PDB file of C-alpha atoms and ligand atoms in Angstrom:
ATOM      1  CA  MET A   1      -0.075   0.008  -0.058  1.00  0.00           C
ATOM      2  CA  LYS A   2       1.568   3.337  -0.921  1.00  0.00           C
ATOM      3  CA  ILE A   3      -0.540   6.486  -0.200  1.00  0.00           C
ATOM      4  CA  THR A   4       1.013   9.620  -1.916  1.00  0.00           C
ATOM      5  CA  HIS A   5      -1.372  12.280  -0.820  1.00  0.00           C
ATOM      6  CA  ILE A   6      -5.085  13.328   0.044  1.00  0.00           C
ATOM      7  CA  GLU A   7      -6.549  13.378  -3.331  1.00  0.00           C
ATOM      8  CA  HIS A   8      -9.632  15.217  -2.147  1.00  0.00           C
ATOM      9  CA  ILE A   9     -11.979  15.850   0.707  1.00  0.00           C
ATOM     10  CA  GLY A  10     -15.603  15.285  -0.063  1.00  0.00           C
ATOM     11  CA  ILE A  11     -18.034  17.702   1.091  1.00  0.00           C
ATOM     12  CA  ALA A  12     -21.830  17.189   1.191  1.00  0.00           C
ATOM     13  CA  VAL A  13     -23.816  20.336   0.612  1.00  0.00           C
ATOM     14  CA  LYS A  14     -27.606  21.248   0.026  1.00  0.00           C
ATOM     15  CA  SER A  15     -26.844  23.499  -2.982  1.00  0.00           C
ATOM     16  CA  LEU A  16     -23.716  23.675  -5.290  1.00  0.00           C
ATOM     17  CA  GLU A  17     -24.667  27.044  -6.284  1.00  0.00           C
ATOM     18  CA  GLU A  18     -24.825  28.365  -2.899  1.00  0.00           C
ATOM     19  CA  SER A  19     -21.549  26.631  -1.640  1.00  0.00           C
ATOM     20  CA  ILE A  20     -19.628  27.416  -4.863  1.00  0.00           C
ATOM     21  CA  ALA A  21     -20.404  31.261  -3.961  1.00  0.00           C
ATOM     22  CA  TYR A  22     -18.965  30.646  -0.712  1.00  0.00           C
ATOM     23  CA  TYR A  23     -15.874  28.972  -1.756  1.00  0.00           C
ATOM     24  CA  GLU A  24     -15.116  31.401  -4.459  1.00  0.00           C
ATOM     25  CA  GLY A  25     -16.391  34.497  -2.760  1.00  0.00           C
ATOM     26  CA  VAL A  26     -15.006  33.998   0.720  1.00  0.00           C
ATOM     27  CA  LEU A  27     -12.240  31.559   0.316  1.00  0.00           C
ATOM     28  CA  GLY A  28     -10.987  33.039  -3.053  1.00  0.00           C
ATOM     29  CA  LEU A  29     -10.880  29.578  -4.572  1.00  0.00           C
ATOM     30  CA  LYS A  30     -11.845  29.094  -8.252  1.00  0.00           C
ATOM     31  CA  CYS A  31     -14.347  26.321  -9.188  1.00  0.00           C
ATOM     32  CA  TYR A  32     -12.736  24.493 -12.173  1.00  0.00           C
ATOM     33  CA  ALA A  33     -15.090  21.744 -12.999  1.00  0.00           C
ATOM     34  CA  VAL A  34     -18.747  20.844 -12.408  1.00  0.00           C
ATOM     35  CA  GLU A  35     -19.588  17.284 -13.161  1.00  0.00           C
ATOM     36  CA  GLU A  36     -22.654  14.923 -12.604  1.00  0.00           C
ATOM     37  CA  VAL A  37     -21.857  11.591 -11.532  1.00  0.00           C
ATOM     38  CA  LYS A  38     -25.254   9.624 -12.401  1.00  0.00           C
ATOM     39  CA  GLU A  39     -24.226   6.369 -10.905  1.00  0.00           C
ATOM     40  CA  GLN A  40     -23.463   8.154  -7.479  1.00  0.00           C
ATOM     41  CA  ARG A  41     -26.640  10.530  -7.763  1.00  0.00           C
ATOM     42  CA  VAL A  42     -24.293  13.387  -7.235  1.00  0.00           C
ATOM     43  CA  LYS A  43     -23.527  16.666  -8.903  1.00  0.00           C
ATOM     44  CA  THR A  44     -20.025  17.733  -8.046  1.00  0.00           C
ATOM     45  CA  ALA A  45     -17.753  20.741  -8.133  1.00  0.00           C
ATOM     46  CA  PHE A  46     -14.151  20.851  -7.759  1.00  0.00           C
ATOM     47  CA  PHE A  47     -11.539  23.411  -6.380  1.00  0.00           C
ATOM     48  CA  MET A  48      -7.795  22.956  -6.182  1.00  0.00           C
ATOM     49  CA  VAL A  49      -5.959  23.760  -3.180  1.00  0.00           C
ATOM     50  CA  GLY A  50      -2.291  22.791  -3.556  1.00  0.00           C
ATOM     51  CA  GLN A  51      -2.304  19.347  -4.599  1.00  0.00           C
ATOM     52  CA  THR A  52      -5.467  18.588  -2.794  1.00  0.00           C
ATOM     53  CA  LYS A  53      -9.053  18.986  -4.100  1.00  0.00           C
ATOM     54  CA  ILE A  54     -12.287  20.059  -2.545  1.00  0.00           C
ATOM     55  CA  GLU A  55     -15.014  18.133  -4.025  1.00  0.00           C
ATOM     56  CA  LEU A  56     -18.500  19.551  -3.217  1.00  0.00           C
ATOM     57  CA  LEU A  57     -21.281  16.953  -3.451  1.00  0.00           C
ATOM     58  CA  GLU A  58     -24.968  17.942  -4.112  1.00  0.00           C
ATOM     59  CA  SER A  59     -27.424  15.116  -4.284  1.00  0.00           C
ATOM     60  CA  THR A  60     -29.707  14.575  -7.269  1.00  0.00           C
ATOM     61  CA  ASP A  61     -31.802  11.956  -5.382  1.00  0.00           C
ATOM     62  CA  PRO A  62     -32.743  11.927  -1.643  1.00  0.00           C
ATOM     63  CA  GLU A  63     -32.300   8.256  -1.764  1.00  0.00           C
ATOM     64  CA  GLY A  64     -28.580   8.437  -2.919  1.00  0.00           C
ATOM     65  CA  PRO A  65     -25.710   8.328  -0.429  1.00  0.00           C
ATOM     66  CA  VAL A  66     -25.274  12.054  -0.284  1.00  0.00           C
ATOM     67  CA  GLY A  67     -28.950  12.441   0.101  1.00  0.00           C
ATOM     68  CA  LYS A  68     -29.312  10.216   2.913  1.00  0.00           C
ATOM     69  CA  PHE A  69     -26.171  11.774   4.569  1.00  0.00           C
ATOM     70  CA  VAL A  70     -27.354  15.261   4.404  1.00  0.00           C
ATOM     71  CA  GLU A  71     -30.843  14.222   5.614  1.00  0.00           C
ATOM     72  CA  LYS A  72     -29.377  12.446   8.607  1.00  0.00           C
ATOM     73  CA  LYS A  73     -26.539  14.759   9.436  1.00  0.00           C
ATOM     74  CA  GLY A  74     -26.768  17.830   7.476  1.00  0.00           C
ATOM     75  CA  GLU A  75     -24.131  19.642   5.378  1.00  0.00           C
ATOM     76  CA  GLY A  76     -20.446  18.587   6.264  1.00  0.00           C
ATOM     77  CA  VAL A  77     -17.374  16.650   5.650  1.00  0.00           C
ATOM     78  CA  HIS A  78     -18.576  13.405   3.821  1.00  0.00           C
ATOM     79  CA  HIS A  79     -15.350  11.539   2.774  1.00  0.00           C
ATOM     80  CA  VAL A  80     -11.615  11.737   2.619  1.00  0.00           C
ATOM     81  CA  ALA A  81      -9.930  10.319  -0.463  1.00  0.00           C
ATOM     82  CA  PHE A  82      -6.435   9.137  -0.617  1.00  0.00           C
ATOM     83  CA  ALA A  83      -4.322   8.753  -3.778  1.00  0.00           C
ATOM     84  CA  THR A  84      -2.894   5.511  -4.010  1.00  0.00           C
ATOM     85  CA  THR A  85      -1.009   3.280  -6.634  1.00  0.00           C
ATOM     86  CA  GLY A  86      -1.949  -0.428  -7.510  1.00  0.00           C
ATOM     87  CA  LEU A  87      -5.624   0.110  -6.302  1.00  0.00           C
ATOM     88  CA  GLU A  88      -6.800  -3.311  -6.915  1.00  0.00           C
ATOM     89  CA  GLU A  89      -3.775  -4.771  -4.877  1.00  0.00           C
ATOM     90  CA  THR A  90      -4.259  -2.161  -2.126  1.00  0.00           C
ATOM     91  CA  LEU A  91      -7.967  -3.198  -1.718  1.00  0.00           C
ATOM     92  CA  ALA A  92      -6.930  -6.951  -1.367  1.00  0.00           C
ATOM     93  CA  GLU A  93      -4.418  -5.773   1.220  1.00  0.00           C
ATOM     94  CA  VAL A  94      -6.908  -3.561   3.365  1.00  0.00           C
ATOM     95  CA  GLU A  95      -9.584  -6.331   3.242  1.00  0.00           C
ATOM     96  CA  GLY A  96      -6.879  -8.773   4.277  1.00  0.00           C
ATOM     97  CA  LYS A  97      -6.491  -6.537   7.426  1.00  0.00           C
ATOM     98  CA  GLY A  98     -10.108  -6.693   8.261  1.00  0.00           C
ATOM     99  CA  VAL A  99     -11.456  -3.491   6.723  1.00  0.00           C
ATOM    100  CA  MET A 100     -15.070  -3.842   5.069  1.00  0.00           C
ATOM    101  CA  LEU A 101     -14.971  -2.847   1.553  1.00  0.00           C
ATOM    102  CA  ILE A 102     -17.992  -0.962  -0.031  1.00  0.00           C
ATOM    103  CA  ASP A 103     -16.377  -1.550  -3.307  1.00  0.00           C
ATOM    104  CA  LYS A 104     -14.690  -4.885  -3.952  1.00  0.00           C
ATOM    105  CA  LYS A 105     -13.255  -3.646  -7.232  1.00  0.00           C
ATOM    106  CA  PRO A 106     -12.305  -0.352  -8.453  1.00  0.00           C
ATOM    107  CA  ARG A 107     -14.874   1.681 -10.436  1.00  0.00           C
ATOM    108  CA  LYS A 108     -14.867   4.842 -12.277  1.00  0.00           C
ATOM    109  CA  GLY A 109     -15.487   8.173 -10.412  1.00  0.00           C
ATOM    110  CA  ALA A 110     -15.314  11.679 -11.087  1.00  0.00           C
ATOM    111  CA  GLU A 111     -12.765  12.998 -13.276  1.00  0.00           C
ATOM    112  CA  GLY A 112     -12.044   9.427 -14.698  1.00  0.00           C
ATOM    113  CA  LEU A 113     -10.285   8.238 -11.448  1.00  0.00           C
ATOM    114  CA  ASP A 114     -10.404   4.593 -10.600  1.00  0.00           C
ATOM    115  CA  ILE A 115     -12.048   4.618  -7.066  1.00  0.00           C
ATOM    116  CA  ALA A 116     -13.322   2.439  -4.172  1.00  0.00           C
ATOM    117  CA  PHE A 117     -14.796   3.149  -0.894  1.00  0.00           C
ATOM    118  CA  LEU A 118     -14.027   1.592   2.674  1.00  0.00           C
ATOM    119  CA  HIS A 119     -16.999   1.452   5.011  1.00  0.00           C
ATOM    120  CA  PRO A 120     -16.815   4.149   7.684  1.00  0.00           C
ATOM    121  CA  LYS A 121     -17.687   1.450  10.277  1.00  0.00           C
ATOM    122  CA  SER A 122     -14.359  -0.189   9.882  1.00  0.00           C
ATOM    123  CA  THR A 123     -12.288   2.984   9.338  1.00  0.00           C
ATOM    124  CA  HIS A 124     -13.056   4.774  12.727  1.00  0.00           C
ATOM    125  CA  GLY A 125     -15.876   6.773  11.527  1.00  0.00           C
ATOM    126  CA  VAL A 126     -14.475   8.120   8.310  1.00  0.00           C
ATOM    127  CA  LEU A 127     -15.854   7.146   5.013  1.00  0.00           C
ATOM    128  CA  THR A 128     -12.785   6.695   3.201  1.00  0.00           C
ATOM    129  CA  GLU A 129     -12.141   6.657  -0.539  1.00  0.00           C
ATOM    130  CA  LEU A 130      -9.104   5.187  -2.284  1.00  0.00           C
ATOM    131  CA  CYS A 131      -8.330   6.393  -5.766  1.00  0.00           C
ATOM    132  CA  GLU A 132      -5.927   5.905  -8.562  1.00  0.00           C
ATOM    133  CA  ASN A 133      -5.349   8.150 -11.645  1.00  0.00           C
ATOM    134  CA  LYS A 134      -4.398   5.903 -14.264  1.00  0.00           C
ATOM    135  CA  ASN A 135      -4.460   8.810 -17.013  1.00  0.00           C
ATOM    136  CA  LYS A 136      -1.107  10.359 -15.823  1.00  0.00           C
TER     137      LYS A 136
HETATM  138  N1  CMX B   1     -19.297   9.226   7.019  1.00  0.00           N
HETATM  139  C1  CMX B   1     -19.213   8.594   8.236  1.00  0.00           C
HETATM  140  N2  CMX B   1     -20.241   7.800   8.483  1.00  0.00           N
HETATM  141  C2  CMX B   1     -21.225   7.660   7.569  1.00  0.00           C
HETATM  142  C3  CMX B   1     -21.310   8.237   6.498  1.00  0.00           C
HETATM  143  C4  CMX B   1     -20.277   9.167   6.058  1.00  0.00           C
HETATM  144  N3  CMX B   1     -20.291   9.679   4.909  1.00  0.00           N
HETATM  145  N4  CMX B   1     -22.614   7.932   5.778  1.00  0.00           N
HETATM  146  C5  CMX B   1     -22.988   6.811   6.500  1.00  0.00           C
HETATM  147  N5  CMX B   1     -22.336   6.807   7.577  1.00  0.00           N
HETATM  148  C6  CMX B   1     -22.769   5.967   8.908  1.00  0.00           C
HETATM  149  C7  CMX B   1     -24.252   6.215   9.381  1.00  0.00           C
HETATM  150  O1  CMX B   1     -24.150   7.522  10.276  1.00  0.00           O
HETATM  151  C8  CMX B   1     -24.601   4.858   9.934  1.00  0.00           C
HETATM  152  O2  CMX B   1     -24.063   4.892  11.294  1.00  0.00           O
HETATM  153  P1  CMX B   1     -24.936   4.462  12.703  1.00  0.00           P
HETATM  154  O3  CMX B   1     -25.417   3.033  12.286  1.00  0.00           O
HETATM  155  O4  CMX B   1     -24.021   4.606  13.772  1.00  0.00           O
HETATM  156  O5  CMX B   1     -26.144   5.400  12.446  1.00  0.00           O
HETATM  157  C9  CMX B   1     -23.837   3.920   9.310  1.00  0.00           C
HETATM  158  O6  CMX B   1     -22.777   4.592   8.615  1.00  0.00           O
HETATM  159  C10 CMX B   1     -24.731   3.229   8.118  1.00  0.00           C
HETATM  160  O7  CMX B   1     -25.288   4.226   7.452  1.00  0.00           O
HETATM  161  P2  CMX B   1     -26.592   4.088   6.869  1.00  0.00           P
HETATM  162  O8  CMX B   1     -27.464   5.426   6.585  1.00  0.00           O
HETATM  163  O9  CMX B   1     -27.448   3.070   7.413  1.00  0.00           O
HETATM  164  O10 CMX B   1     -26.150   3.442   5.493  1.00  0.00           O
HETATM  165  P3  CMX B   1     -26.219   4.187   4.116  1.00  0.00           P
HETATM  166  O11 CMX B   1     -27.109   3.325   3.399  1.00  0.00           O
HETATM  167  O12 CMX B   1     -26.413   5.638   4.029  1.00  0.00           O
HETATM  168  O13 CMX B   1     -24.903   3.786   3.541  1.00  0.00           O
HETATM  169  C11 CMX B   1     -22.641   4.057   3.055  1.00  0.00           C
HETATM  170  C12 CMX B   1     -23.658   4.357   4.098  1.00  0.00           C
HETATM  171  C13 CMX B   1     -21.275   4.931   3.647  1.00  0.00           C
HETATM  172  C14 CMX B   1     -22.302   2.455   2.955  1.00  0.00           C
HETATM  173  C15 CMX B   1     -22.947   4.702   1.419  1.00  0.00           C
HETATM  174  O14 CMX B   1     -23.117   6.036   1.758  1.00  0.00           O
HETATM  175  C16 CMX B   1     -22.013   4.367   0.622  1.00  0.00           C
HETATM  176  O15 CMX B   1     -21.932   3.219   0.078  1.00  0.00           O
HETATM  177  N6  CMX B   1     -21.105   5.396   0.321  1.00  0.00           N
HETATM  178  C17 CMX B   1     -20.009   5.282  -0.795  1.00  0.00           C
HETATM  179  C18 CMX B   1     -20.445   5.936  -1.974  1.00  0.00           C
HETATM  180  C19 CMX B   1     -20.546   7.384  -1.969  1.00  0.00           C
HETATM  181  O16 CMX B   1     -20.675   7.957  -0.716  1.00  0.00           O
HETATM  182  N7  CMX B   1     -20.863   8.161  -2.969  1.00  0.00           N
HETATM  183  C20 CMX B   1     -21.056   9.602  -2.962  1.00  0.00           C
HETATM  184  C21 CMX B   1     -19.693  10.185  -3.250  1.00  0.00           C
HETATM  185  C22 CMX B   1     -19.399   9.871  -4.643  1.00  0.00           C
HETATM  186  C23 CMX B   1     -18.363  10.812  -5.253  1.00  0.00           C
HETATM  187  O17 CMX B   1     -17.379  11.187  -4.519  1.00  0.00           O
HETATM  188  O18 CMX B   1     -18.317  10.795  -6.657  1.00  0.00           O
END
């Protein structure tokens, strides 16, 4: 397992439009992409902060993962994504150490990254995403 950096922090919001106005108008960051990830039932907006991104997540379906999260806990940090290499082997390794995988195999996420989630119940409360950028 080789984690290189925090790829992004996912933040659940009620409205992309209103939160983009905060990140741009108050924090002075620039939204460089807005993308819908249909499979995850979210619309996302990305900001670069050094080599780490902020990913805002607005649900497109109250029954989707972010819709349920916002209903239960309100807006806030939803997940932390670590960049790694050899994602498939990494998943086998963490599963071998007793971590519950949400995704047994990598799948495609926003920005064309290969991603997989680890269950927050086996990661001390943090929904954890591992991702690999094979486009580099
Ligand atoms: N962070 C920490 N804990 C979380 C959580 C989160 N983001 N989401 C849910 N939980 C907790 C719940 O509070 C609950 O805890 P309690 O049992 O103590 O109440 C437990 O996990 C189970 O929650 P649940 O509501 O019963 O289960 P869900 O059906 O909501 O599923 C989860 C939770 C994490 C398995 C599901 O959201 C999932 O598969 N997530 C991965 C995919 C995803 O989040 N996609 C959106 C982002 C996509 C993107 O970045 O592109």
